[in-house]
Amino acid sequence: MMVSSELSLTVLIVEDEQAIRRFVRTALEDVGCRVQEADTLQRGLLEAGTRKPDLIILDLGLPDGDGVDFIRDLRAWSGVPILVLSARVEEYDKVAALDAGADDYLVKPFGVAELLARVRAVSRRYLQDPGGASVVTFGQIHVDLEMRQVTRADQPVRLTPIEFRLLSVLVSRPDKVLTHRQLLREVWGPVYVERSHYLRIYMGHLRQKLEADPTRPRHFITETGIGYRFCPA
Amino acid sequence: MLKRAAITMDGQRRWTDASGLLRDYGVALLMSLGVTMTAAVLLPYLDHANIVMLFLLAVIIVAAGYGRGPALLVAVLNVLSFNFVFVPPYFAFAFDTRQATLTFMVMLVVGLIVGQLTARFRYQARIARAREQRASHLYDMARELSGALMAEQVVEISQRCIEASFQVKASLLLPDERSRLQAPFLLPGKLPVDLAIAQRCFDHNQPVDLDTASGQVAALWYVPLKAPLRTRGVLLVAFEQPLPPPIAEQRRLLDTVAVLIAIALERIHFATVARDTLVKMEAERERSSLLAGLSHDLRTPMTALIGLAETLTLRLAVEQSPYQDSLQAIREQAGRMALMVDNLLDMARLQVGKIRLHKDWQSLEELVGAAVRTLEQPLRDHPLWLDLDPKLPLVNCDAVLIERVLVNLLQNAAKYTPPGTAIGITAGVDADRLCVEVWDEGPGLPTGQEPILFEKFTRGQVASVVPGVGLGLAICRSIVEAHGGTIRAENRAAGGARFAFALPLEPPPPFETEDESDSEPDHDGEQ
C-alpha cells in the first residue's frame, strides 16, 4: 500500500490546526515529500514566496483572512498548484476558491488515501508537459484530439462541435475538477457563464455517447454544486 | 386671528358671535358721533367742503377696520348728522333746498362707494392673510412630518397641526398588517368613529363626508391617506358644527394635508422595511458565520482523528500488527461520528431561519448519479435499480440539497434493509411535477408510523439496533418543502418501503440548438 519516496515534492501546508498539520505532514512525509508549515495566511504567503513549494495545501477556514483572497494574491505571481481543504458547509467557498485558481479541493474529514490521490493528481498535472498528449484513452474510448476523432470499442462516435470541445477541455485536464463557470467560459465563451443548463444538457449527451451506464458515470464525474471532473481510470 | 382665518371666499363669517357684531356697529355709531362733534368744534376754522372730507374719512376708517356693514351705517349716519348740524336750518333736517339735496346725495354715494371699496380691500387682505396662515401651517406641518421617525409621531403631529389650522378635532386610523384599520390611538376627546365606514373609506380609497341618512355634509369626515404606492390610513376630521355647503377650499386643503400625512407614513413604512431587512440580513449573516465556524471547529478534530488513525493503520499494516483491527474500528467510529456531525449541522442550517436555496437548472440523472457514487460503499451489498425516464426535463433546484435528499433516502434504504435487498430509484414527470421515488424490498415501514417518520429524532423501529439519531428524513422534508415540493413515505403493495418526493417543474430556460456544421444534421433538434 505504501510506496516510499514515490513523491519527492516540497509541500507547504497553510492550516491553523496543529493536529491536522501533523497528520498531513506524516502522511506526506511517508511518501517522500518535504513538508513546511504555516499557521496563518500571512505567514503562508511569505513561505510561498521564499521556499517556492511544489504544492500548497490551504485550509479555507483560517481565522486571519479569506482563503480566496490568498489564492488570488498568490496567482498574481505564481502558478504553484493549490489544494484546498474545506468543511462541507462552505460549498460555495470551494467554487470561489476553484474559480480564483485553486486546483482541487478536499472535504473535511478526509482520509490519507484521498489526500494522497489528490496530491498525486495535482502534482502530476503540474509537472506534466503543458502541451499534453493528443491521444487520450479511457475505458473503451479513444480520443484523438488532433484528428478530432472519437471511437468507442473501435466504432466511430459522432460528436457535435460543442460536444467535442467540451470533451477536449475535460480530457486535457484529467482528475481536475473544473467549475461550471470555467467550463462554460472555455467551451461556450464568456457570455455563457451563467447559462449552466447548456452544460447540463451537453454533459448528458457526452455521457449518453461515451459512458457505459450514463446514469452511473465512471469517467465524467459530477461534483455537485461545483462542476465536473474527468477520471481516466 | 384664527377666527378671521375661518372666512371663506364668499365672505360668510363663521364663529363670529353676536357680541362682536354689536361691538362693530357700536364703533360705527361712536365714530359718526365723534366726527360730528369734532366738525362742530372745528366749524369756525373750516370750510364746509373740508367738513365733508372729515365725514368721508370717518367712513373709510370704519370700512377699513370693521367692514361693509358698519361702513354703510357710518355713511348714512354721517349724511344725516351733516344735514342736521351743518346745513341751515341748523339742528333740523332740511332736504328742501337743491343745495342740501345734492350734498346729501353726493355724500351718501361717495360714502357708500368708498366704504364698499375699502371693505373689499380689507376683506381681500384678510383672505390673503388667512391663506398665508394656512400656507405657513402646511409648511410647519410638512417640516414636522419630515422629521418624524415613527407612525405615532405622525399621528401626534397631524392631530396638533390640523387642530391648530382648522379648529377641528382630528385623528388618524392606521391599518395593521392585514389591512384592518385599528382604533385611533391618542383619541382626542370622544370622536364618534364608525370603524366600518372608515374601513370602507380605506378599502375604496374614497373620502366619506356626507351623512348617508340626511344627505347633508357630515360632522365627521373620513379622508383616505393616499400615498403614491397605496393608501396608508384614514384621516378623521370632526367639525364642531356642521358646515354650510360651499366647502371646496376646506376640502382641498384637507386633501393636501392628507397627502402630506400619507407620504410621511409611507416614508416611515419603507424606512421600517429597510431597517427590518437589514436586521434580518445581519442575523442571517451571523447565523451562517456561526454555523460555518461551528462546522469548522467540529470537523477539524474529526479530520485529525480520522487522518491520524488512517496513517497509523497503514503503518501497522506494514508491521502486521495485531492492533490493526482496533485501529480500523477507531477509524470507522470516527467516520460515523463525522456523518452525525454533518447531519446535526445540516439540520441546524435548515431549521434556523430561512433556507437559502442556490437554485440552478439541474439534471436529475446527474444528481442520482452523484448520490449513488457518494454511497458506493454502503450500497455495495444491494442490487440497485435505476429507472429514470430518459426524457426528464431539467429541474430548477439546489443541486447540493437535492443530492442530499437522495443520499439520505438511499442511505436509509441501505441501513434499514438486510444486505442483498434490492433498492431502486424511479423518476418521471406527472403534470407539472417531477416525481422521484426511492424504494426497497425490505421489511417495510411500521404501520401507522409513516407520517411521523419525517419528524426530528424519529426512527422507524423503536430501540432498533441500527445506529442513527433519525435526522435524515427531517432534513429531507425541510429541503423538499423549501423547494415547494412534497414528500411522503408508504409501504409498497409488493412489500418494502417507498419514499416519494415531488418537485415543481418550471418552464425550461431558452436553449439554442447547435448548428451542426461538421457533422450530420440532427433532424430532431437538440432540445
PDB file of N, CA, C and O in Angstrom, chain B residues 230-266:
ATOM      1  N   ARG B 230     -49.798  53.151  -2.043  1.00  0.00           N
ATOM      2  CA  ARG B 230     -51.056  52.595  -1.567  1.00  0.00           C
ATOM      3  C   ARG B 230     -51.631  53.518  -0.512  1.00  0.00           C
ATOM      4  O   ARG B 230     -50.979  54.465  -0.083  1.00  0.00           O
ATOM      5  N   THR B 231     -52.872  53.241  -0.100  1.00  0.00           N
ATOM      6  CA  THR B 231     -53.489  54.048   0.940  1.00  0.00           C
ATOM      7  C   THR B 231     -52.878  53.640   2.278  1.00  0.00           C
ATOM      8  O   THR B 231     -52.726  52.457   2.556  1.00  0.00           O
ATOM      9  N   ARG B 232     -52.515  54.624   3.062  1.00  0.00           N
ATOM     10  CA  ARG B 232     -51.783  54.339   4.289  1.00  0.00           C
ATOM     11  C   ARG B 232     -52.624  54.466   5.548  1.00  0.00           C
ATOM     12  O   ARG B 232     -52.119  54.255   6.639  1.00  0.00           O
ATOM     13  N   GLY B 233     -53.886  54.907   5.396  1.00  0.00           N
ATOM     14  CA  GLY B 233     -54.724  55.053   6.585  1.00  0.00           C
ATOM     15  C   GLY B 233     -55.874  55.985   6.280  1.00  0.00           C
ATOM     16  O   GLY B 233     -56.149  56.301   5.117  1.00  0.00           O
ATOM     17  N   VAL B 234     -56.554  56.401   7.337  1.00  0.00           N
ATOM     18  CA  VAL B 234     -57.693  57.297   7.154  1.00  0.00           C
ATOM     19  C   VAL B 234     -57.561  58.453   8.138  1.00  0.00           C
ATOM     20  O   VAL B 234     -57.242  58.247   9.313  1.00  0.00           O
ATOM     21  N   LEU B 235     -57.800  59.668   7.639  1.00  0.00           N
ATOM     22  CA  LEU B 235     -57.784  60.854   8.494  1.00  0.00           C
ATOM     23  C   LEU B 235     -59.217  61.147   8.912  1.00  0.00           C
ATOM     24  O   LEU B 235     -60.117  61.172   8.077  1.00  0.00           O
ATOM     25  N   LEU B 236     -59.392  61.320  10.215  1.00  0.00           N
ATOM     26  CA  LEU B 236     -60.709  61.646  10.750  1.00  0.00           C
ATOM     27  C   LEU B 236     -60.732  63.115  11.102  1.00  0.00           C
ATOM     28  O   LEU B 236     -59.838  63.596  11.792  1.00  0.00           O
ATOM     29  N   VAL B 237     -61.735  63.824  10.631  1.00  0.00           N
ATOM     30  CA  VAL B 237     -61.867  65.224  10.992  1.00  0.00           C
ATOM     31  C   VAL B 237     -63.272  65.438  11.547  1.00  0.00           C
ATOM     32  O   VAL B 237     -64.261  65.142  10.861  1.00  0.00           O
ATOM     33  N   ALA B 238     -63.367  65.952  12.767  1.00  0.00           N
ATOM     34  CA  ALA B 238     -64.682  66.172  13.383  1.00  0.00           C
ATOM     35  C   ALA B 238     -64.918  67.663  13.506  1.00  0.00           C
ATOM     36  O   ALA B 238     -64.158  68.376  14.168  1.00  0.00           O
ATOM     37  N   PHE B 239     -65.944  68.163  12.842  1.00  0.00           N
ATOM     38  CA  PHE B 239     -66.281  69.580  12.940  1.00  0.00           C
ATOM     39  C   PHE B 239     -67.206  69.791  14.125  1.00  0.00           C
ATOM     40  O   PHE B 239     -68.080  68.957  14.385  1.00  0.00           O
ATOM     41  N   GLU B 240     -67.003  70.885  14.809  1.00  0.00           N
ATOM     42  CA  GLU B 240     -67.819  71.107  15.995  1.00  0.00           C
ATOM     43  C   GLU B 240     -69.251  71.438  15.605  1.00  0.00           C
ATOM     44  O   GLU B 240     -70.183  71.187  16.334  1.00  0.00           O
ATOM     45  N   GLN B 241     -69.414  72.078  14.449  1.00  0.00           N
ATOM     46  CA  GLN B 241     -70.767  72.295  13.976  1.00  0.00           C
ATOM     47  C   GLN B 241     -70.797  71.994  12.493  1.00  0.00           C
ATOM     48  O   GLN B 241     -69.785  72.157  11.802  1.00  0.00           O
ATOM     49  N   PRO B 242     -71.936  71.545  12.008  1.00  0.00           N
ATOM     50  CA  PRO B 242     -71.999  71.166  10.594  1.00  0.00           C
ATOM     51  C   PRO B 242     -71.653  72.355   9.715  1.00  0.00           C
ATOM     52  O   PRO B 242     -71.993  73.495  10.014  1.00  0.00           O
ATOM     53  N   LEU B 243     -70.953  72.079   8.646  1.00  0.00           N
ATOM     54  CA  LEU B 243     -70.531  73.156   7.754  1.00  0.00           C
ATOM     55  C   LEU B 243     -71.643  73.507   6.785  1.00  0.00           C
ATOM     56  O   LEU B 243     -72.374  72.639   6.331  1.00  0.00           O
ATOM     57  N   PRO B 244     -71.748  74.786   6.430  1.00  0.00           N
ATOM     58  CA  PRO B 244     -72.650  75.139   5.333  1.00  0.00           C
ATOM     59  C   PRO B 244     -72.062  74.623   4.014  1.00  0.00           C
ATOM     60  O   PRO B 244     -70.857  74.390   3.940  1.00  0.00           O
ATOM     61  N   PRO B 245     -72.878  74.463   2.999  1.00  0.00           N
ATOM     62  CA  PRO B 245     -72.462  73.724   1.808  1.00  0.00           C
ATOM     63  C   PRO B 245     -71.174  74.147   1.084  1.00  0.00           C
ATOM     64  O   PRO B 245     -70.394  73.270   0.776  1.00  0.00           O
ATOM     65  N   PRO B 246     -70.864  75.421   0.788  1.00  0.00           N
ATOM     66  CA  PRO B 246     -69.664  75.609  -0.060  1.00  0.00           C
ATOM     67  C   PRO B 246     -68.393  75.362   0.739  1.00  0.00           C
ATOM     68  O   PRO B 246     -67.993  76.182   1.560  1.00  0.00           O
ATOM     69  N   ILE B 247     -67.811  74.227   0.515  1.00  0.00           N
ATOM     70  CA  ILE B 247     -66.705  73.820   1.373  1.00  0.00           C
ATOM     71  C   ILE B 247     -65.506  73.414   0.541  1.00  0.00           C
ATOM     72  O   ILE B 247     -64.610  72.719   1.009  1.00  0.00           O
ATOM     73  N   ALA B 248     -65.497  73.908  -0.720  1.00  0.00           N
ATOM     74  CA  ALA B 248     -64.471  73.427  -1.648  1.00  0.00           C
ATOM     75  C   ALA B 248     -63.058  73.684  -1.137  1.00  0.00           C
ATOM     76  O   ALA B 248     -62.214  72.792  -1.164  1.00  0.00           O
ATOM     77  N   GLU B 249     -62.821  74.894  -0.606  1.00  0.00           N
ATOM     78  CA  GLU B 249     -61.443  75.195  -0.224  1.00  0.00           C
ATOM     79  C   GLU B 249     -61.010  74.368   0.970  1.00  0.00           C
ATOM     80  O   GLU B 249     -59.891  73.840   1.011  1.00  0.00           O
ATOM     81  N   GLN B 250     -61.904  74.250   1.953  1.00  0.00           N
ATOM     82  CA  GLN B 250     -61.609  73.419   3.125  1.00  0.00           C
ATOM     83  C   GLN B 250     -61.204  72.025   2.691  1.00  0.00           C
ATOM     84  O   GLN B 250     -60.258  71.440   3.182  1.00  0.00           O
ATOM     85  N   ARG B 251     -62.006  71.536   1.750  1.00  0.00           N
ATOM     86  CA  ARG B 251     -61.795  70.156   1.317  1.00  0.00           C
ATOM     87  C   ARG B 251     -60.457  70.012   0.610  1.00  0.00           C
ATOM     88  O   ARG B 251     -59.705  69.087   0.839  1.00  0.00           O
ATOM     89  N   ARG B 252     -60.169  71.027  -0.255  1.00  0.00           N
ATOM     90  CA  ARG B 252     -58.888  70.986  -0.968  1.00  0.00           C
ATOM     91  C   ARG B 252     -57.733  70.970   0.014  1.00  0.00           C
ATOM     92  O   ARG B 252     -56.776  70.215  -0.113  1.00  0.00           O
ATOM     93  N   LEU B 253     -57.856  71.816   1.009  1.00  0.00           N
ATOM     94  CA  LEU B 253     -56.794  71.941   1.990  1.00  0.00           C
ATOM     95  C   LEU B 253     -56.634  70.641   2.777  1.00  0.00           C
ATOM     96  O   LEU B 253     -55.515  70.145   2.987  1.00  0.00           O
ATOM     97  N   LEU B 254     -57.751  70.071   3.158  1.00  0.00           N
ATOM     98  CA  LEU B 254     -57.687  68.814   3.897  1.00  0.00           C
ATOM     99  C   LEU B 254     -57.043  67.722   3.045  1.00  0.00           C
ATOM    100  O   LEU B 254     -56.269  66.899   3.539  1.00  0.00           O
ATOM    101  N   ASP B 255     -57.382  67.734   1.748  1.00  0.00           N
ATOM    102  CA  ASP B 255     -56.771  66.743   0.851  1.00  0.00           C
ATOM    103  C   ASP B 255     -55.257  66.897   0.820  1.00  0.00           C
ATOM    104  O   ASP B 255     -54.521  65.921   0.855  1.00  0.00           O
ATOM    105  N   THR B 256     -54.817  68.165   0.762  1.00  0.00           N
ATOM    106  CA  THR B 256     -53.372  68.414   0.762  1.00  0.00           C
ATOM    107  C   THR B 256     -52.741  67.877   2.033  1.00  0.00           C
ATOM    108  O   THR B 256     -51.706  67.207   2.003  1.00  0.00           O
ATOM    109  N   VAL B 257     -53.409  68.196   3.156  1.00  0.00           N
ATOM    110  CA  VAL B 257     -52.899  67.722   4.447  1.00  0.00           C
ATOM    111  C   VAL B 257     -52.839  66.199   4.452  1.00  0.00           C
ATOM    112  O   VAL B 257     -51.856  65.593   4.883  1.00  0.00           O
ATOM    113  N   ALA B 258     -53.890  65.561   3.910  1.00  0.00           N
ATOM    114  CA  ALA B 258     -53.939  64.102   3.890  1.00  0.00           C
ATOM    115  C   ALA B 258     -52.779  63.540   3.085  1.00  0.00           C
ATOM    116  O   ALA B 258     -52.140  62.557   3.478  1.00  0.00           O
ATOM    117  N   VAL B 259     -52.458  64.181   1.952  1.00  0.00           N
ATOM    118  CA  VAL B 259     -51.339  63.702   1.131  1.00  0.00           C
ATOM    119  C   VAL B 259     -50.028  63.823   1.897  1.00  0.00           C
ATOM    120  O   VAL B 259     -49.200  62.916   1.899  1.00  0.00           O
ATOM    121  N   LEU B 260     -49.872  64.963   2.595  1.00  0.00           N
ATOM    122  CA  LEU B 260     -48.652  65.153   3.398  1.00  0.00           C
ATOM    123  C   LEU B 260     -48.486  64.024   4.405  1.00  0.00           C
ATOM    124  O   LEU B 260     -47.417  63.429   4.536  1.00  0.00           O
ATOM    125  N   ILE B 261     -49.573  63.736   5.115  1.00  0.00           N
ATOM    126  CA  ILE B 261     -49.516  62.700   6.147  1.00  0.00           C
ATOM    127  C   ILE B 261     -49.226  61.342   5.512  1.00  0.00           C
ATOM    128  O   ILE B 261     -48.392  60.576   5.988  1.00  0.00           O
ATOM    129  N   ALA B 262     -49.910  61.087   4.380  1.00  0.00           N
ATOM    130  CA  ALA B 262     -49.743  59.791   3.720  1.00  0.00           C
ATOM    131  C   ALA B 262     -48.300  59.585   3.299  1.00  0.00           C
ATOM    132  O   ALA B 262     -47.727  58.507   3.492  1.00  0.00           O
ATOM    133  N   ILE B 263     -47.699  60.644   2.747  1.00  0.00           N
ATOM    134  CA  ILE B 263     -46.312  60.499   2.291  1.00  0.00           C
ATOM    135  C   ILE B 263     -45.388  60.255   3.474  1.00  0.00           C
ATOM    136  O   ILE B 263     -44.480  59.429   3.415  1.00  0.00           O
ATOM    137  N   ALA B 264     -45.673  60.962   4.583  1.00  0.00           N
ATOM    138  CA  ALA B 264     -44.856  60.754   5.783  1.00  0.00           C
ATOM    139  C   ALA B 264     -44.975  59.311   6.248  1.00  0.00           C
ATOM    140  O   ALA B 264     -43.983  58.664   6.588  1.00  0.00           O
ATOM    141  N   LEU B 265     -46.215  58.787   6.233  1.00  0.00           N
ATOM    142  CA  LEU B 265     -46.415  57.401   6.682  1.00  0.00           C
ATOM    143  C   LEU B 265     -45.720  56.420   5.750  1.00  0.00           C
ATOM    144  O   LEU B 265     -45.113  55.445   6.185  1.00  0.00           O
ATOM    145  N   GLU B 266     -45.798  56.708   4.447  1.00  0.00           N
ATOM    146  CA  GLU B 266     -45.160  55.792   3.500  1.00  0.00           C
ATOM    147  C   GLU B 266     -43.642  55.789   3.680  1.00  0.00           C
ATOM    148  O   GLU B 266     -42.997  54.752   3.660  1.00  0.00           O
TER     149      GLU B 266
END
